PDB file of C-alpha atoms in Angstrom:
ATOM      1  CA  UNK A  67       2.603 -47.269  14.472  1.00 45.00           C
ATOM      2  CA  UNK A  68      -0.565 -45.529  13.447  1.00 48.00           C
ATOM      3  CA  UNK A  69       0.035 -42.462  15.802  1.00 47.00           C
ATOM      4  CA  UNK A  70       3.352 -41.114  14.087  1.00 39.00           C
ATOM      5  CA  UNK A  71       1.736 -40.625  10.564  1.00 39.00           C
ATOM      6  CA  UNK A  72      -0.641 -38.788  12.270  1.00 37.00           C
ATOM      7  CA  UNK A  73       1.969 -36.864  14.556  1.00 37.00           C
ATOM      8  CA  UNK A  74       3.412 -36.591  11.101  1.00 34.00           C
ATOM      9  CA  UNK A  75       0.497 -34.858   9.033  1.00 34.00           C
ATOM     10  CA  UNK A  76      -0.063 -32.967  12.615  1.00 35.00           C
ATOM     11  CA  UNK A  77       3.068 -31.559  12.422  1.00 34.00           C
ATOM     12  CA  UNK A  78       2.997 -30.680   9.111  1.00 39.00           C
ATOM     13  CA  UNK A  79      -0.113 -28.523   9.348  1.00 35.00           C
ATOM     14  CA  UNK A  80       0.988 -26.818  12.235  1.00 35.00           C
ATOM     15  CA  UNK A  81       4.192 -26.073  10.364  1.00 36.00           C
ATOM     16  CA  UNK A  82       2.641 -25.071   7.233  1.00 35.00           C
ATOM     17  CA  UNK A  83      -0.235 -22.887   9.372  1.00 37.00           C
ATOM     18  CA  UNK A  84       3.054 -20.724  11.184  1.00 38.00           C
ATOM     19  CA  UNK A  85       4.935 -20.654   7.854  1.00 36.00           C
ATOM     20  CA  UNK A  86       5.282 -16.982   6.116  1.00 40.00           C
ATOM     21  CA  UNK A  87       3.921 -18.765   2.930  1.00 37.00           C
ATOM     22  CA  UNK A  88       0.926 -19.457   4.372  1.00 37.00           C
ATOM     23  CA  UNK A  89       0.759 -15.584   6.088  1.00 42.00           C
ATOM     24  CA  UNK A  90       1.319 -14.274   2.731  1.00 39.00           C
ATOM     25  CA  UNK A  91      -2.099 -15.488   1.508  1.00 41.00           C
ATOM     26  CA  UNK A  92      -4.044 -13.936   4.071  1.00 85.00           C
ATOM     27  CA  UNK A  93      -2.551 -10.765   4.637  1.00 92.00           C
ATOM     28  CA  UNK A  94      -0.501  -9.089   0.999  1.00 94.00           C
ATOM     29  CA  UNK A  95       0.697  -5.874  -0.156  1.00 95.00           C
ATOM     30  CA  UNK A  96      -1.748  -3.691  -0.624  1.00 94.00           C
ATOM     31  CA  UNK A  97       0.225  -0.320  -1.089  1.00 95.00           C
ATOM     32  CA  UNK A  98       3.779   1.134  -0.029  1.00 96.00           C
ATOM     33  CA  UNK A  99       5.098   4.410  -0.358  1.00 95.00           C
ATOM     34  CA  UNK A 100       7.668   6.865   2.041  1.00 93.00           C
ATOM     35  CA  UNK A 101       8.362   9.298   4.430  1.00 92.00           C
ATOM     36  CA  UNK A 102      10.321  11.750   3.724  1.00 88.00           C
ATOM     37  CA  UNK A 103      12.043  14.890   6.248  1.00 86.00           C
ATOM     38  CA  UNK A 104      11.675  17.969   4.095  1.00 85.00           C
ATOM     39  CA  UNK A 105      10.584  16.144   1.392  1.00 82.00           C
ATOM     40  CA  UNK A 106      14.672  15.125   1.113  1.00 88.00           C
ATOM     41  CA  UNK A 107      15.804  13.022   3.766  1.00 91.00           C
ATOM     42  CA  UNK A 108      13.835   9.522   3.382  1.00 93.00           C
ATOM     43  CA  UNK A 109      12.852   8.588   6.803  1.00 94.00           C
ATOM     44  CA  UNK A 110      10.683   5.425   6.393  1.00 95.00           C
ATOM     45  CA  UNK A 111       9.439   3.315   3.763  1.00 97.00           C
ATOM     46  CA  UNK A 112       5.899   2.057   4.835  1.00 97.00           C
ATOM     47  CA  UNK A 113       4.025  -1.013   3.314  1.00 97.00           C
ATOM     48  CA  UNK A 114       0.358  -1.921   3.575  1.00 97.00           C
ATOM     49  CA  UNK A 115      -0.844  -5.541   3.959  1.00 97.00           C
ATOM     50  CA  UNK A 116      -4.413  -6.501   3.965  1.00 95.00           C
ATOM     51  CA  UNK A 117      -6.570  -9.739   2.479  1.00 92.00           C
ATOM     52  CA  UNK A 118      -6.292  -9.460  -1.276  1.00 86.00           C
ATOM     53  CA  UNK A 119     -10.208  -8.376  -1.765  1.00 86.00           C
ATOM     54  CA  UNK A 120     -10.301  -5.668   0.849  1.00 88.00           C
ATOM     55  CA  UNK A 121     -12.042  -2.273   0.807  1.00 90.00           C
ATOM     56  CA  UNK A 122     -10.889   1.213   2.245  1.00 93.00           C
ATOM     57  CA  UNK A 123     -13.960   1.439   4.206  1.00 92.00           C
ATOM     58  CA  UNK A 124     -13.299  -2.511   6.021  1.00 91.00           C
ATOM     59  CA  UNK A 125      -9.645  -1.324   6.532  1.00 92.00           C
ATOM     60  CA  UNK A 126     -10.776   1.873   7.870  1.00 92.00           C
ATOM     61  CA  UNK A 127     -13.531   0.190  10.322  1.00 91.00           C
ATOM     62  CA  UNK A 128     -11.649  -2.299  11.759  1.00 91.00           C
ATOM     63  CA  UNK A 129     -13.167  -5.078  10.110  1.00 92.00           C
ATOM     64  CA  UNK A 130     -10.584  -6.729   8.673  1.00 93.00           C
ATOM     65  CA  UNK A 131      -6.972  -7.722   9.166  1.00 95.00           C
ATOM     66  CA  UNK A 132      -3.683  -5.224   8.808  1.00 96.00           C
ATOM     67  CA  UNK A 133      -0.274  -4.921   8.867  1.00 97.00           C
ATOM     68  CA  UNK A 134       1.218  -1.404   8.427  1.00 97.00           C
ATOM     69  CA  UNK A 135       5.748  -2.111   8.374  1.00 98.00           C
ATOM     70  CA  UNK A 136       7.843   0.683   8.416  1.00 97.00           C
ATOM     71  CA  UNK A 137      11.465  -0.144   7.441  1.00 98.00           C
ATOM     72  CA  UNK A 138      13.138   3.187   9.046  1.00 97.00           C
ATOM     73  CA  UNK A 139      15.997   4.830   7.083  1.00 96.00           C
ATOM     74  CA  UNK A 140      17.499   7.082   9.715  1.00 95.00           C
ATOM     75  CA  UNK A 141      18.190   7.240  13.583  1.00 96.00           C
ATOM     76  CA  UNK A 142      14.660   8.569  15.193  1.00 95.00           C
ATOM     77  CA  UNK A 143      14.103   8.600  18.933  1.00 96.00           C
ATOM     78  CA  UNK A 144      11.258   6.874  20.885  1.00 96.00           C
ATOM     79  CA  UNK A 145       9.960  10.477  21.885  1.00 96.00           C
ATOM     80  CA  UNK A 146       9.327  11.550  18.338  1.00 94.00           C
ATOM     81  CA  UNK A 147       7.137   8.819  17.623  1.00 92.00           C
ATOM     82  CA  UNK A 148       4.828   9.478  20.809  1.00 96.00           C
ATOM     83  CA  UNK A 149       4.868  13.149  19.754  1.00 96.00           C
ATOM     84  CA  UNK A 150       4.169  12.886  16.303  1.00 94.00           C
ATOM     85  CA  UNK A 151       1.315  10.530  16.817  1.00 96.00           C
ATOM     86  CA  UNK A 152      -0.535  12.537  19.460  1.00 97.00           C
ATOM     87  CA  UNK A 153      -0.523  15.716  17.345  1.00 96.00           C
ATOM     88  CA  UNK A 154      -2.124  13.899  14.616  1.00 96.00           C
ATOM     89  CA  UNK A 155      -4.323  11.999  16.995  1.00 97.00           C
ATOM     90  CA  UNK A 156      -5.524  15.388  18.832  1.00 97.00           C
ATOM     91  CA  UNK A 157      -6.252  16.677  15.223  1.00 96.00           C
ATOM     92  CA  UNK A 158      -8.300  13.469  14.022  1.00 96.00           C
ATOM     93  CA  UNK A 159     -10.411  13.078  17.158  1.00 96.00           C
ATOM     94  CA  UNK A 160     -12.207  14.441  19.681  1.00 96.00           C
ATOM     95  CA  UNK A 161     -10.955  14.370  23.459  1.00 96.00           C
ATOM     96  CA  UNK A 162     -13.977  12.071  24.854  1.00 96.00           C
ATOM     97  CA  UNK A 163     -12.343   9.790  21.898  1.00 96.00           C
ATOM     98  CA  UNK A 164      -9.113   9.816  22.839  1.00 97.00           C
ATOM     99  CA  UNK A 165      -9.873   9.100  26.605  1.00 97.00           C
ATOM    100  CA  UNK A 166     -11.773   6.040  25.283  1.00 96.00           C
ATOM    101  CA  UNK A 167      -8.672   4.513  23.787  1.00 96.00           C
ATOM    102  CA  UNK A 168      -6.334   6.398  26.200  1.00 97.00           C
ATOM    103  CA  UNK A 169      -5.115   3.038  27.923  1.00 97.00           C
ATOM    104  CA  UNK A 170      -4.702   1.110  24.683  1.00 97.00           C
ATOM    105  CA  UNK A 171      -1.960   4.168  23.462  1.00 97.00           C
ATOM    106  CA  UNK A 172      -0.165   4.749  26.555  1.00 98.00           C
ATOM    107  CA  UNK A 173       0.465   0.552  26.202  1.00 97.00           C
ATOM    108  CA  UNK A 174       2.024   1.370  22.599  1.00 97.00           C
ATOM    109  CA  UNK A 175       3.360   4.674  23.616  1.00 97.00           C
ATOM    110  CA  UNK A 176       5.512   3.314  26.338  1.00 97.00           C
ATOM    111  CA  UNK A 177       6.697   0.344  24.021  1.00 97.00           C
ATOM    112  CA  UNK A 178       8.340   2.521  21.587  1.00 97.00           C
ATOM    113  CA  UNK A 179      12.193   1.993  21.522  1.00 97.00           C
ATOM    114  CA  UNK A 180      14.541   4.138  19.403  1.00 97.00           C
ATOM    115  CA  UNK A 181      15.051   2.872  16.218  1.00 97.00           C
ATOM    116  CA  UNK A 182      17.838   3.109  13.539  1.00 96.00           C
ATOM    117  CA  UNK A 183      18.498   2.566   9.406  1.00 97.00           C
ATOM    118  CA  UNK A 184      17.601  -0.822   8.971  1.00 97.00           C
ATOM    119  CA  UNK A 185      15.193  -1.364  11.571  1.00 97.00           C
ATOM    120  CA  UNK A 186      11.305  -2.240  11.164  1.00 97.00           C
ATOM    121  CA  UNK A 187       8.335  -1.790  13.257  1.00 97.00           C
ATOM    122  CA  UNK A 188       5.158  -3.593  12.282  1.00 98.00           C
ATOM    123  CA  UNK A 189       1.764  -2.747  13.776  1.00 97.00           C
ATOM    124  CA  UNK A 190      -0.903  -5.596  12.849  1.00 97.00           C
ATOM    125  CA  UNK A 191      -4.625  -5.773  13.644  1.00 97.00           C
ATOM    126  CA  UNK A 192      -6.462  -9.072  13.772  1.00 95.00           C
ATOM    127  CA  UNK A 193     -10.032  -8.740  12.894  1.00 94.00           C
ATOM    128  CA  UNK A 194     -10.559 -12.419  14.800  1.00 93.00           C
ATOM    129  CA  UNK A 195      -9.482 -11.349  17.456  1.00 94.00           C
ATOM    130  CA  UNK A 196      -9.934  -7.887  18.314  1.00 94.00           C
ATOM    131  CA  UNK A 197      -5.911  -7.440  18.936  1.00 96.00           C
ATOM    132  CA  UNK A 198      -3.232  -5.131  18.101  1.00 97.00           C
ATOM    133  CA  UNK A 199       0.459  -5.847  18.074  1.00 97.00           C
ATOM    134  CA  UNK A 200       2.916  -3.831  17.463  1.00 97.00           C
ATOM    135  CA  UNK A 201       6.984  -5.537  16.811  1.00 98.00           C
ATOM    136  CA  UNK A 202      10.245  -4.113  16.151  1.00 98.00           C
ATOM    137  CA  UNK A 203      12.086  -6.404  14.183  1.00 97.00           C
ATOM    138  CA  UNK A 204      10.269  -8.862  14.525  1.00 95.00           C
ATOM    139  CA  UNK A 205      10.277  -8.858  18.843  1.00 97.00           C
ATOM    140  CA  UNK A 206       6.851  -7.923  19.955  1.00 97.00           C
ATOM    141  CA  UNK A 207       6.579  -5.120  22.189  1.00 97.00           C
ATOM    142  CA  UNK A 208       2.813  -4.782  23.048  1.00 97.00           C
ATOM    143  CA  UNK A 209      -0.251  -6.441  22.564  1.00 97.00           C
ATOM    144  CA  UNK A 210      -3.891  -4.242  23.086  1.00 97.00           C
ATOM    145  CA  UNK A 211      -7.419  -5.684  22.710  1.00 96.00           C
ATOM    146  CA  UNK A 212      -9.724  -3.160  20.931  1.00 95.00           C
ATOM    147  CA  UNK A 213     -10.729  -2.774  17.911  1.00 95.00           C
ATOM    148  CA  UNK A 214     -11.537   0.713  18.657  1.00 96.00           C
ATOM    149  CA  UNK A 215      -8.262   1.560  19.263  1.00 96.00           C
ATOM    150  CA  UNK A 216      -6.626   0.009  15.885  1.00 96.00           C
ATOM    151  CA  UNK A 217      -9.314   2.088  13.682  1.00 95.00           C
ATOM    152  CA  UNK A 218      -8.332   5.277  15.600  1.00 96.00           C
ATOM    153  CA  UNK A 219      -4.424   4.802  16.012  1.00 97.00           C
ATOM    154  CA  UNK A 220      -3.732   3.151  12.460  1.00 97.00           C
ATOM    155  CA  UNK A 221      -6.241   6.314  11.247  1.00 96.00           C
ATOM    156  CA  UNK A 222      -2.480   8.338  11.680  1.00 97.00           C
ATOM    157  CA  UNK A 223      -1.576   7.035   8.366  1.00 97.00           C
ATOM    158  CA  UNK A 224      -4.781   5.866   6.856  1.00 96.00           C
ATOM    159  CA  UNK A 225      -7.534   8.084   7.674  1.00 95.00           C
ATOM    160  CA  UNK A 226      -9.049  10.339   5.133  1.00 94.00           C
ATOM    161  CA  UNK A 227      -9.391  13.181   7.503  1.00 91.00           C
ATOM    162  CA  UNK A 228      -5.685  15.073   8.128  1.00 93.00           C
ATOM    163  CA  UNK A 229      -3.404  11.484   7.852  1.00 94.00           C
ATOM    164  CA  UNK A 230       0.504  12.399   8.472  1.00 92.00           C
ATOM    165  CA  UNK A 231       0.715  12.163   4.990  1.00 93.00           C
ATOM    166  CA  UNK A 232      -1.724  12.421   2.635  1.00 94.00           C
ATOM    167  CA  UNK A 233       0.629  11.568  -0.814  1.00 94.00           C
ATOM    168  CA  UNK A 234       1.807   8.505   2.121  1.00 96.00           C
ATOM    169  CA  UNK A 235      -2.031   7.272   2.265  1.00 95.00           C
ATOM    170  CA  UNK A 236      -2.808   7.520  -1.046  1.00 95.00           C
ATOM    171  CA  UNK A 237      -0.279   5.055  -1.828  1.00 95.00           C
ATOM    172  CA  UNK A 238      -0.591   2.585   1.036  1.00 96.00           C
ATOM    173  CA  UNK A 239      -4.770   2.600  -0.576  1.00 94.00           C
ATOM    174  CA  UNK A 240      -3.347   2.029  -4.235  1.00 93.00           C
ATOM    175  CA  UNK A 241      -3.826  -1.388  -4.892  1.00 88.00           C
ATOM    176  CA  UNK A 242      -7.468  -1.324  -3.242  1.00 84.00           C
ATOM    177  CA  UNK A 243     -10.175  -2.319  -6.043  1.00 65.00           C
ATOM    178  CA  UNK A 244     -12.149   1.177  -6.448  1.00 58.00           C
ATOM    179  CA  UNK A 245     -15.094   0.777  -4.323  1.00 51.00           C
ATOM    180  CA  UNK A 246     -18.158   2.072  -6.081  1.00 45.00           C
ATOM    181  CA  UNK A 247     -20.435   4.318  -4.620  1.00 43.00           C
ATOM    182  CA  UNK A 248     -24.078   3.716  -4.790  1.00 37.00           C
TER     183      UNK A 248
END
């Protein structure tokens, strides 16, 4: 009898550990703005999660945990992501780079699916770890180790240097604590 309240309380933490309540503590909102086709036609909202007392320059290392979502407003085809992402990549980085981290984006490269108004990828780095993940509604598609790879490919929205959208960065960053230069 003295093994099911402790299957009991077991059960309960692993329950409570996998429960979005207890995600939402570790990783929040840090920032969310949109996309936007010719500044008319909304294409994505994107949203920002990170621990509560993160820093641009930890986010933009590697060095602690993300989520970037992307809750897509209109129909956009597989290709356009892969496209749009290495023109931003090839203007962020140098080739030798890029060939570092080459493996890690073909992986997410040849998991993007077509997606359509309603849907919502999520790309999330765990600093633990060392792992990126990227879902679509929820169903992961890929999983790459490098930590490399998740500062240089999450850099396409976040970096200061030529981000898809700079208006889109400055917003994901806005509810960052200033950090103060010394």
């Amino acid at each position: 009898m003295a093994r099911l309240p402790f299957f009991l309380l077991t059960l309960g933490l692993i329950l409570a550990l996998q429960s979005p309540a207890h995600a939402a503590t570790e990783l929040a909102p840090i920032g969310s703005g949109s996309v936007r086709y010719l500044g008319l036609i909304k294409v994505y909202d994107a949203t920002l999660y990170a621990p509560l007392q993160s820093s641009e320059t930890a986010i933009l290392g590697a060095e602690q945990s993300i989520c970037l979502q992307l809750d897509y407003a209109v129909d956009v085809p597989s290709s356009a992501f892969i496209e749009a992402a290495e023109t931003i990549l090839a203007r962020q980085h140098e080739p030798d780079v890029l060939t570092r981290v080459r493996p890690q984006i073909d992986v997410i490269h040849g998991s993007y699916r077509d997606v359509g108004d309603g849907d919502s990828y999520r790309l999330c780095y765990d600093d633990t770890s060392g792992r990126s993940r990227l879902a679509l509604n929820d169903e992961i598609l890929a999983t790459v180790d490098s930590a490399e790879f998740a500062a240089i490919y999450f850099g396409i929205w976040l970096s200061p240097d030529q981000p898809l959208d700079e208006s889109l960065r400055d917003d994901l960053f806005a509810g960052l604590k200033q950090e103060i230069n010394k």
